[in-house]
mmCIF file of C-alpha atoms in Angstrom:
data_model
loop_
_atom_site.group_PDB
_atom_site.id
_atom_site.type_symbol
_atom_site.label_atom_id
_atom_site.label_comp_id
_atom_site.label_asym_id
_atom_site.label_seq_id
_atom_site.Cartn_x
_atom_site.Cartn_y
_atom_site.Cartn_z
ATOM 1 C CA UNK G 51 0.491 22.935 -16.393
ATOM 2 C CA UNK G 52 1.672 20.458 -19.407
ATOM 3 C CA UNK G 53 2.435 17.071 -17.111
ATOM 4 C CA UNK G 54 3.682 13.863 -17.514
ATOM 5 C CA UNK G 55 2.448 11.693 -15.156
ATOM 6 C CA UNK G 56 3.578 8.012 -13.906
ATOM 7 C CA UNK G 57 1.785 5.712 -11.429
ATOM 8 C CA UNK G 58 0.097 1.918 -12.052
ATOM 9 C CA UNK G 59 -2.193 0.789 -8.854
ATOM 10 C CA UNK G 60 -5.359 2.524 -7.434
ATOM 11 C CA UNK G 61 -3.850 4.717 -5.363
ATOM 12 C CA UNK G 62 -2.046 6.838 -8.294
ATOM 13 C CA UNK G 63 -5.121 6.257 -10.423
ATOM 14 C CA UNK G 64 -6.886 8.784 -7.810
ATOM 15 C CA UNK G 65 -4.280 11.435 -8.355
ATOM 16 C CA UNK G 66 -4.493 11.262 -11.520
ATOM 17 C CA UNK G 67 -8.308 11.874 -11.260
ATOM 18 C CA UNK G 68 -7.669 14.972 -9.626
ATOM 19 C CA UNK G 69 -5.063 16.820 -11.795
ATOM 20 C CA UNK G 70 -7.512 16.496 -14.419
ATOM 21 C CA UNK G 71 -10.166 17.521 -12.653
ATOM 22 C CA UNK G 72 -8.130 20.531 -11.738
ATOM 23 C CA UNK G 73 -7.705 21.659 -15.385
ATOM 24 C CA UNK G 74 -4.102 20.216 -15.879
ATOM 25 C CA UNK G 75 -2.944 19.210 -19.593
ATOM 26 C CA UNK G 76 -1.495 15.615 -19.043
ATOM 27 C CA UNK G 77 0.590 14.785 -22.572
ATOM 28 C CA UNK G 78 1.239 11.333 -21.812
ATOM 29 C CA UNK G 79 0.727 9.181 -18.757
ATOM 30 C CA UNK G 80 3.493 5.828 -18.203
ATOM 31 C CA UNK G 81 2.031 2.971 -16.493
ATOM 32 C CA UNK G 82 3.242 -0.739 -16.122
ATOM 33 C CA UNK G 83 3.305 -3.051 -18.760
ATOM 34 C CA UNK G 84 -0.339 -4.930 -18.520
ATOM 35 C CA UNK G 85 -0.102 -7.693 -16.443
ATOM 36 C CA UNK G 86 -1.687 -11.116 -16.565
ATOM 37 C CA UNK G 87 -4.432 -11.397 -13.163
ATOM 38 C CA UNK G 88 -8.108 -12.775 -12.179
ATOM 39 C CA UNK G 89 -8.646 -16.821 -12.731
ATOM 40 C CA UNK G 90 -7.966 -17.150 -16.506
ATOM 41 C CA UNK G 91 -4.809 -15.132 -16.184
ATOM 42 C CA UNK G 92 -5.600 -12.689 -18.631
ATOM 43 C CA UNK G 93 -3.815 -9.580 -19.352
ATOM 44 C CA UNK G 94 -4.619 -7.043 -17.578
ATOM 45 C CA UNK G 95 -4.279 -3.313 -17.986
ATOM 46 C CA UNK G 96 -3.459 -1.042 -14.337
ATOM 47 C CA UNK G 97 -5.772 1.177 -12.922
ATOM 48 C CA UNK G 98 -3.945 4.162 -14.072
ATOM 49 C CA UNK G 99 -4.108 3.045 -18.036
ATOM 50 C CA UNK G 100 -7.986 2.239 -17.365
ATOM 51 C CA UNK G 101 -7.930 6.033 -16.345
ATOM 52 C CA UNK G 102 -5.789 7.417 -19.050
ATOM 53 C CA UNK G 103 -8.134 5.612 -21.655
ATOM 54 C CA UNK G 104 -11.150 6.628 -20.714
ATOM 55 C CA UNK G 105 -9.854 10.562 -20.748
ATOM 56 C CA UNK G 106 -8.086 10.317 -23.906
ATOM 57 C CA UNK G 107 -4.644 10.607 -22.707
ATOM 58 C CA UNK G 108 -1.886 8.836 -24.693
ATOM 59 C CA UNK G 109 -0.227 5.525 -22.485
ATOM 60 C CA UNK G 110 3.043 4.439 -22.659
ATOM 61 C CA UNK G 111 3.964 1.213 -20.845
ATOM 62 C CA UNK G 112 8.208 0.694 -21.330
ATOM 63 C CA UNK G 113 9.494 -2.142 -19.458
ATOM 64 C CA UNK G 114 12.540 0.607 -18.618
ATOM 65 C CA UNK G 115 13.255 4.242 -18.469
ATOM 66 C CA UNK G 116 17.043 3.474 -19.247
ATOM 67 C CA UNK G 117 17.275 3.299 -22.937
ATOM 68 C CA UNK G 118 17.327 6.526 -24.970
ATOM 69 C CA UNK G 119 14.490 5.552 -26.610
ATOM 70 C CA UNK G 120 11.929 5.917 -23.646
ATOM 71 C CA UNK G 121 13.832 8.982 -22.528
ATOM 72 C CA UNK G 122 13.044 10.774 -25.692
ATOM 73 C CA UNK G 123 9.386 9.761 -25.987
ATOM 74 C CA UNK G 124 9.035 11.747 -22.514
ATOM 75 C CA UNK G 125 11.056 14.615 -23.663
ATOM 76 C CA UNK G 126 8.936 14.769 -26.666
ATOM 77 C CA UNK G 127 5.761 16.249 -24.935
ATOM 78 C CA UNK G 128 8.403 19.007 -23.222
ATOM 79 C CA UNK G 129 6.552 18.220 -19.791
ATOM 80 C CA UNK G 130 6.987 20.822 -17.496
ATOM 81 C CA UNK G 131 6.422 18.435 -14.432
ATOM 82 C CA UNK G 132 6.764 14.837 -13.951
ATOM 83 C CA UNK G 133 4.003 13.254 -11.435
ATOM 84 C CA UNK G 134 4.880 10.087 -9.829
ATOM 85 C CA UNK G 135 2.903 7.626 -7.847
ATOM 86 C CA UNK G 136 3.531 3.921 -6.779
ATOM 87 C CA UNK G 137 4.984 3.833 -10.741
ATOM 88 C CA UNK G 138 7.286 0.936 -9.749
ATOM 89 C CA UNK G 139 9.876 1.697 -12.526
ATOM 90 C CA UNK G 140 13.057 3.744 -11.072
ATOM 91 C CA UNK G 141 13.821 6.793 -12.985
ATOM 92 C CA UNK G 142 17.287 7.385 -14.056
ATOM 93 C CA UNK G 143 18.743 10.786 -13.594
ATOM 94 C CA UNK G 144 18.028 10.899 -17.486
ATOM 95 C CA UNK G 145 14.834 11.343 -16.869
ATOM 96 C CA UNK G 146 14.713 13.102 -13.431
ATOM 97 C CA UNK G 147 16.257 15.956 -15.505
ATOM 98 C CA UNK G 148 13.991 15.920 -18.332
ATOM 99 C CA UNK G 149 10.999 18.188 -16.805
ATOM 100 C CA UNK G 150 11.428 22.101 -15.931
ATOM 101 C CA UNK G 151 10.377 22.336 -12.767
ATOM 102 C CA UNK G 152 11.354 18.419 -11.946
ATOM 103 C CA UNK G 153 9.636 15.125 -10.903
ATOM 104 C CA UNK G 154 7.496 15.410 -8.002
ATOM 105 C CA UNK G 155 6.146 11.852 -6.253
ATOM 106 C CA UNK G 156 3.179 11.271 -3.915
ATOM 107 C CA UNK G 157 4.636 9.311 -1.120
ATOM 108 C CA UNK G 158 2.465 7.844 0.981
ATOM 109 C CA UNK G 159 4.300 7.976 4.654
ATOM 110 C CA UNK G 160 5.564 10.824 6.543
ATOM 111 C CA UNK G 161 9.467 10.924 5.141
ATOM 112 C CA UNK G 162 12.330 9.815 6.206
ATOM 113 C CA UNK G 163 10.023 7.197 7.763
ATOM 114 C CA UNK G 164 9.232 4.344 5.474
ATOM 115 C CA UNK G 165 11.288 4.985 2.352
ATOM 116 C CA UNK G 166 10.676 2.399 0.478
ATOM 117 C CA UNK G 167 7.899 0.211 -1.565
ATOM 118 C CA UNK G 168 5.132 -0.843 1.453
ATOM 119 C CA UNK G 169 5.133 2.376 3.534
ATOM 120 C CA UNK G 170 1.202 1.941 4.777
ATOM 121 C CA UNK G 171 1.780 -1.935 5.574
ATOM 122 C CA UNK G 172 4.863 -1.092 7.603
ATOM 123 C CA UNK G 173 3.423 1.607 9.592
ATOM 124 C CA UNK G 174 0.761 -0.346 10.497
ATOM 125 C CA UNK G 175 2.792 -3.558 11.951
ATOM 126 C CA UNK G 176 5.020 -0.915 13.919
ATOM 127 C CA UNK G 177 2.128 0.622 15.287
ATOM 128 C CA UNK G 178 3.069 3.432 14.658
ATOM 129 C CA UNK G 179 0.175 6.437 15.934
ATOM 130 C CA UNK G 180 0.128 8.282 12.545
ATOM 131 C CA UNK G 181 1.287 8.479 8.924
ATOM 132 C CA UNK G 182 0.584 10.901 6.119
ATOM 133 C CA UNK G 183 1.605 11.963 2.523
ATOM 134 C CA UNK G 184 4.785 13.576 1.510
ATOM 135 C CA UNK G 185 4.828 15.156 -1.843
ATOM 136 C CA UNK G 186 8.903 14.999 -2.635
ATOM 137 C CA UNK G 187 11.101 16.262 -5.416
ATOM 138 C CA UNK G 188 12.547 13.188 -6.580
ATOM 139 C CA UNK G 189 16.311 12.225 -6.983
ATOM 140 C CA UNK G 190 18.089 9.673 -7.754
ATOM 141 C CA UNK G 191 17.959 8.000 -3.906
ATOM 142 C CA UNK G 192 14.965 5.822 -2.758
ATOM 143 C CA UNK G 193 12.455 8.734 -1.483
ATOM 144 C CA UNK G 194 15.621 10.848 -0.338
ATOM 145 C CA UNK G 195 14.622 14.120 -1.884
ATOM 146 C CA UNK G 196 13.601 17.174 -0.189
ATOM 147 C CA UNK G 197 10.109 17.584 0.673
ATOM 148 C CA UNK G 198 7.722 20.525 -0.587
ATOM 149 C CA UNK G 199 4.691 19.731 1.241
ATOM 150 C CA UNK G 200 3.419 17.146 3.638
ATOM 151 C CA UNK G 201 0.083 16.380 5.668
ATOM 152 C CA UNK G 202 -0.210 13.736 8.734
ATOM 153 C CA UNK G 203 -3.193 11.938 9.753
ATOM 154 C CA UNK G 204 -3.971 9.392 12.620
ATOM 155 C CA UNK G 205 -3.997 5.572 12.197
ATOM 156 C CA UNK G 206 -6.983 4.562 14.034
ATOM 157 C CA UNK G 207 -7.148 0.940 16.332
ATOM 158 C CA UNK G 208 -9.228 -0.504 13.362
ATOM 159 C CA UNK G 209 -7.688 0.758 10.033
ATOM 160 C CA UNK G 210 -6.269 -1.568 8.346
ATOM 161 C CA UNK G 211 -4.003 -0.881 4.919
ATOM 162 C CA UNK G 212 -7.095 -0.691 2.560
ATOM 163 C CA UNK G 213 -8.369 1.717 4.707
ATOM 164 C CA UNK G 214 -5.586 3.681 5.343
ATOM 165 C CA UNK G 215 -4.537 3.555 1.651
ATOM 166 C CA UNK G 216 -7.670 4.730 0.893
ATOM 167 C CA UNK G 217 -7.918 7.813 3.144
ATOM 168 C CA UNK G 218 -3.880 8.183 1.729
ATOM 169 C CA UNK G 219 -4.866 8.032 -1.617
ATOM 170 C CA UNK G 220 -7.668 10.697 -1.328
ATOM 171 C CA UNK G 221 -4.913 12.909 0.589
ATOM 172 C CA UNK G 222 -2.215 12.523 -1.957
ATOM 173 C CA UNK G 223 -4.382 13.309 -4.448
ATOM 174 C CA UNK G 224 -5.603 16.976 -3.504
ATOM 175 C CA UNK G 225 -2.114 17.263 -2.187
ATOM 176 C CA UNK G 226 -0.362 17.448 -5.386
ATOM 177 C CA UNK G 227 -3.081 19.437 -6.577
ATOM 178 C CA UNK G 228 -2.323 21.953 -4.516
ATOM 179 C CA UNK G 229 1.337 21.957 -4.594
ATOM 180 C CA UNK G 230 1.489 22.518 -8.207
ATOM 181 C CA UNK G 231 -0.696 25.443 -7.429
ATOM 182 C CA UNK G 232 1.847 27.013 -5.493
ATOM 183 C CA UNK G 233 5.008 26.405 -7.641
ATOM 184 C CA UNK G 234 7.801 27.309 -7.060
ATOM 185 C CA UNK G 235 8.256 26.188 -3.461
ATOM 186 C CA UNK G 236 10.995 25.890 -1.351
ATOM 187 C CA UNK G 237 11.474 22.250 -0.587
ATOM 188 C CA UNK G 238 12.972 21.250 2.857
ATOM 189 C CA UNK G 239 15.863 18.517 2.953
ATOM 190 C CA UNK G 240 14.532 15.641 4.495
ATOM 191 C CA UNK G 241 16.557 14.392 8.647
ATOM 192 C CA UNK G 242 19.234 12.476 8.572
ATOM 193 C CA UNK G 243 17.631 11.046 11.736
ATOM 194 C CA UNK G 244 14.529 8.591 12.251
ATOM 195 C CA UNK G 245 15.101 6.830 8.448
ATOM 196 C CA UNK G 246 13.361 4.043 8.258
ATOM 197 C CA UNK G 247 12.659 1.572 5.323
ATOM 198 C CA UNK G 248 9.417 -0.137 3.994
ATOM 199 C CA UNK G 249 10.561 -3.232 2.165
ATOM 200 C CA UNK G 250 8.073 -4.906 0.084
ATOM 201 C CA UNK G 251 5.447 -7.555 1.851
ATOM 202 C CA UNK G 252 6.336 -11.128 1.298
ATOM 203 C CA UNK G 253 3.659 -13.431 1.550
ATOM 204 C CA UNK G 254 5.675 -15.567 3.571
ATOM 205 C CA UNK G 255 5.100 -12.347 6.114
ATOM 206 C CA UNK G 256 1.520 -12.948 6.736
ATOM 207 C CA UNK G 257 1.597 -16.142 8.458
ATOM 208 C CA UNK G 258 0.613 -15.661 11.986
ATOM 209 C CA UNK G 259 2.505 -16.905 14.549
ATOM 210 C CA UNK G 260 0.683 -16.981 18.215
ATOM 211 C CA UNK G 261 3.529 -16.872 20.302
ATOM 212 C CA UNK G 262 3.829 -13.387 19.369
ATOM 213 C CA UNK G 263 1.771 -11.077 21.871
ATOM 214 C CA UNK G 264 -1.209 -10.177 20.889
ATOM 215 C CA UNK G 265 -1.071 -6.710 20.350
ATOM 216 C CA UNK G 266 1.451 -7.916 17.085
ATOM 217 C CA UNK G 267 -0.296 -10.693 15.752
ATOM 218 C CA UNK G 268 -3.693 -8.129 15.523
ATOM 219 C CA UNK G 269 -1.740 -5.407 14.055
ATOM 220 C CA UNK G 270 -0.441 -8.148 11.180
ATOM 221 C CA UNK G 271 -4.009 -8.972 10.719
ATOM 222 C CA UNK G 272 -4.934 -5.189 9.931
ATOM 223 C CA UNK G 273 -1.750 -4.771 7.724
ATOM 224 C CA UNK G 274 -2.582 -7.589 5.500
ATOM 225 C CA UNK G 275 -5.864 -6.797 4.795
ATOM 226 C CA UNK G 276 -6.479 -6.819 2.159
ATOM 227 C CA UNK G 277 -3.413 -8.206 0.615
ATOM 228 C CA UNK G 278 -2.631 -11.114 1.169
ATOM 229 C CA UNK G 279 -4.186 -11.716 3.966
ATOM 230 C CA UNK G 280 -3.327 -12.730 7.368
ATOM 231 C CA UNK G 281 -3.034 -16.920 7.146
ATOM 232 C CA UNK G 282 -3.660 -19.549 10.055
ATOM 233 C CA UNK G 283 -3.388 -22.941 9.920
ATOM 234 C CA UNK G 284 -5.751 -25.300 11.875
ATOM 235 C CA UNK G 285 -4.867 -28.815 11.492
ATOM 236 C CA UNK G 286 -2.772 -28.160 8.291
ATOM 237 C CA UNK G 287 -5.692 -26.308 6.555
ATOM 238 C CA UNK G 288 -5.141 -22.764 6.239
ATOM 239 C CA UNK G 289 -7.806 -20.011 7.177
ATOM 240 C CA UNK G 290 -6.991 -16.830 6.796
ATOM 241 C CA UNK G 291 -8.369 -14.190 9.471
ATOM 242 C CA UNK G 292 -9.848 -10.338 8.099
ATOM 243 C CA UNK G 293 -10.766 -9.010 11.426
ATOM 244 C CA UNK G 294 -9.543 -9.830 15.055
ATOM 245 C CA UNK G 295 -9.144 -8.281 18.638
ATOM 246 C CA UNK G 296 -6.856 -8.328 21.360
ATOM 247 C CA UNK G 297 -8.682 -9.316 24.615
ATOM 248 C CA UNK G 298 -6.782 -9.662 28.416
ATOM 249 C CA UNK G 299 -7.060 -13.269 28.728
ATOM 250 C CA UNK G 300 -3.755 -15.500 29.145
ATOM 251 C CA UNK G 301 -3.361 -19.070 27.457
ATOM 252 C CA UNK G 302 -1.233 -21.498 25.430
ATOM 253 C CA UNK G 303 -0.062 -19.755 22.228
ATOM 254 C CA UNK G 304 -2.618 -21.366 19.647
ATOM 255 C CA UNK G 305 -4.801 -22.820 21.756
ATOM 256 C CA UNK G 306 -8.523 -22.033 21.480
ATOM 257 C CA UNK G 307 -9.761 -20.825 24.874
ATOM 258 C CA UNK G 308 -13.309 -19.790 23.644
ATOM 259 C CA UNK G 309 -15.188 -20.038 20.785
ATOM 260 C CA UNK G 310 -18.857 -19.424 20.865
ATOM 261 C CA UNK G 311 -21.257 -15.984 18.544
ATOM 262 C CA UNK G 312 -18.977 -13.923 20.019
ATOM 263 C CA UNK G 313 -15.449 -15.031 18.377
ATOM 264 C CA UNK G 314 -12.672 -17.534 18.099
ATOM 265 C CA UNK G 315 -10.259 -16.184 21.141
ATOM 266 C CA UNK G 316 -6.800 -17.704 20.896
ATOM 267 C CA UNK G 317 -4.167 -17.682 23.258
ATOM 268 C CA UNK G 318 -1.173 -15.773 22.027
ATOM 269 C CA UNK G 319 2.620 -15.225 23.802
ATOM 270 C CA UNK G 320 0.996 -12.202 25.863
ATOM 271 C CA UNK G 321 -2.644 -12.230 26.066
ATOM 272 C CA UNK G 322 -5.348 -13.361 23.602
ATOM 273 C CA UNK G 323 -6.719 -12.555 20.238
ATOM 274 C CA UNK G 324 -10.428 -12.752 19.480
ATOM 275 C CA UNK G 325 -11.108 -13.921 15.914
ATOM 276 C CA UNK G 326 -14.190 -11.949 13.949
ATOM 277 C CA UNK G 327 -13.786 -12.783 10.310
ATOM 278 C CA UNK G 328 -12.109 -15.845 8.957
ATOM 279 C CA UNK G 329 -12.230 -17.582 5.553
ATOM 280 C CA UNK G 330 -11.118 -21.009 4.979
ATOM 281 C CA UNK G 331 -9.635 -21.604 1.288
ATOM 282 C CA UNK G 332 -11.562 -21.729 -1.814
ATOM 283 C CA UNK G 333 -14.111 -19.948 0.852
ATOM 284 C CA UNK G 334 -16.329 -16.443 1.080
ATOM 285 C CA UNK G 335 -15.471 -14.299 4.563
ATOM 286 C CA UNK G 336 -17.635 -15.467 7.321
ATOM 287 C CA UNK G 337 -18.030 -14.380 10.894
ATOM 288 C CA UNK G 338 -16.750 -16.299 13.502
ATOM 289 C CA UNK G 339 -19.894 -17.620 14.214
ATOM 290 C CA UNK G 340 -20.562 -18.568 10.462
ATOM 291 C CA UNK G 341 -17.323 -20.485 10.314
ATOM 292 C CA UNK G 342 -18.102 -22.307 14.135
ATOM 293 C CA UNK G 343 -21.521 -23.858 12.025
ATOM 294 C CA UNK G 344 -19.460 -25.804 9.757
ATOM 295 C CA UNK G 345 -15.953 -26.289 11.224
ATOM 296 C CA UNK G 346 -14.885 -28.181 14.324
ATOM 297 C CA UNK G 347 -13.017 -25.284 16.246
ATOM 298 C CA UNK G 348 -13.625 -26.053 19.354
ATOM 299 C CA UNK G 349 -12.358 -25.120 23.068
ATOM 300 C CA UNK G 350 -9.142 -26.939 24.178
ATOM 301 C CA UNK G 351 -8.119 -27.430 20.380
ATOM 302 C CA UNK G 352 -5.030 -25.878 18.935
ATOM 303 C CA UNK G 353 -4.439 -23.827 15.940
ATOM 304 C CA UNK G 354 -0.822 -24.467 14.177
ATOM 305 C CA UNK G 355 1.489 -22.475 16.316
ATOM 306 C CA UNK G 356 2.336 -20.749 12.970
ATOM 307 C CA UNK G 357 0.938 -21.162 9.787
#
């Protein structure tokens, strides 16, 4: 099929893989603007333009779909699909309109669950048991259009978002391949019941807070990994902790209660988490017994009761 297709992070960039792989004729592929990243803040193009480059597709970075302009540059290549992934630009009904067949997005939770920008983050602080890809025909509501084809999979006790974007991404990816195989479908209107919204993560978010049981304070751990990171704070320095488990021990939210080759365990507001992996700033990731060599976390001592 003759496609547009939009997405900018990694996770669209492995869709778009995949329709070419399959033999689909992409005309033009929109992608964010480059952005400025790494230490000397140079401009950066997305993972999606890398892609588009290296397979000779035309890229087209507007900073908005709304002016006529942008519209027409789509409806130049007469697309007869739109693919959408994690794009980050909304598309006005201008646009929504322009294809034959319609937009279709990759959306990486199981909808009307976490509409919305961080679906695999939120999931994973909820703790929720599973999630999944929904590939939608889009509208002009946040995620609200009917869905043509969807597939679930498990969160497992140690997945955290890479890892679950990851297996998501690989999903999505043969997903729309095969729903663009089967075109025309039928697409089902998504419940009124059980909506839920992802909101984007603020950093602010990822500062841990040990009066929180357990349970939550390891599941914000695994949800912030890798971005940005779940951040302590030991005597005003901040550490940030990559991997940590809950253990049934009771103590003073904060305070260290053992801390020896097998972890850092800190009392929380219902039983205890055992640090694993920490990193101090300006630091590589080190066990817990790495960190113990060179920093004076000791039993009876208190982290920050929240960062």
């Amino acid at each position: 099929m003759r496609l547009v297709f939009a997405g900018t992070p990694e996770f669209a960039a492995s869709a778009l893989r995949a329709l070419l792989d399959a033999g689909h004729e992409i005309s033009l592929v929109l992608t964010q603007p480059d952005r400025p990243a790494g230490r000397g803040m140079s401009l950066q193009p997305s993972p999606v333009k890398r892609q588009a480059l290296a397979a000779g597709i035309e890229v087209f970075q507007p900073n908005s779909l709304r002016d006529l302009e942008a519209q027409n540059r789509i409806r130049d290549v007469v697309p007869e699909v739109m693919v959408v992934a994690a794009y980050g630009l909304i598309l006005p009904q201008a646009v929504l309109d322009i294809p034959r067949l319609g937009c279709l997005n990759i959306h990486a939770s199981l909808l009307p669950r976490w509409r919305g920008a961080a679906p695999i983050q939120r999931a994973i602080l909820a703790g929720d048991a599973e999630t999944g890809v929904c590939i939608m025909q889009m509208e002009a509501g946040l995620d609200t259009g009917p869905v043509l084809r969807s597939h679930a999979i498990p969160i497992a006790g140690d997945d955290t978002a890479g890892t679950v974007h990851d297996k998501l991404a690989e999903l999505g990816a043969r997903l729309v391949v095969g729903t663009l195989a089967e075109l025309p479908i039928t697409a089902r209107p998504q419940p009124e019941s059980g909506v839920t919204y992802a909101a984007k993560i603020e950093k602010a978010e990822a500062r841990l807070d040990w009066r929180l049981p357990a349970a939550e304070v390891e599941r914000r751990v695994r949800a912030f990994n890798p971005f940005p990171g779940a951040l302590a704070s030991f005597d005003g320095h901040s550490v940030k902790v990559w991997r940590a488990e809950c253990v049934p021990t009771e103590g003073e939210p904060g305070r260290i209660l053992a801390a020896d080759k097998h972890g850092i365990v800190v009392g929380c507001g219902q039983n205890a988490l055992r640090l694993l992996e920490l990193q101090k700033a300006g630091g590589r990731r080190l066990s817990a017994d790495q960190l113990l060599a060179g920093t004076p976390l000791s039993v009876g001592t208190s982290f920050d009761l929240a960062a």
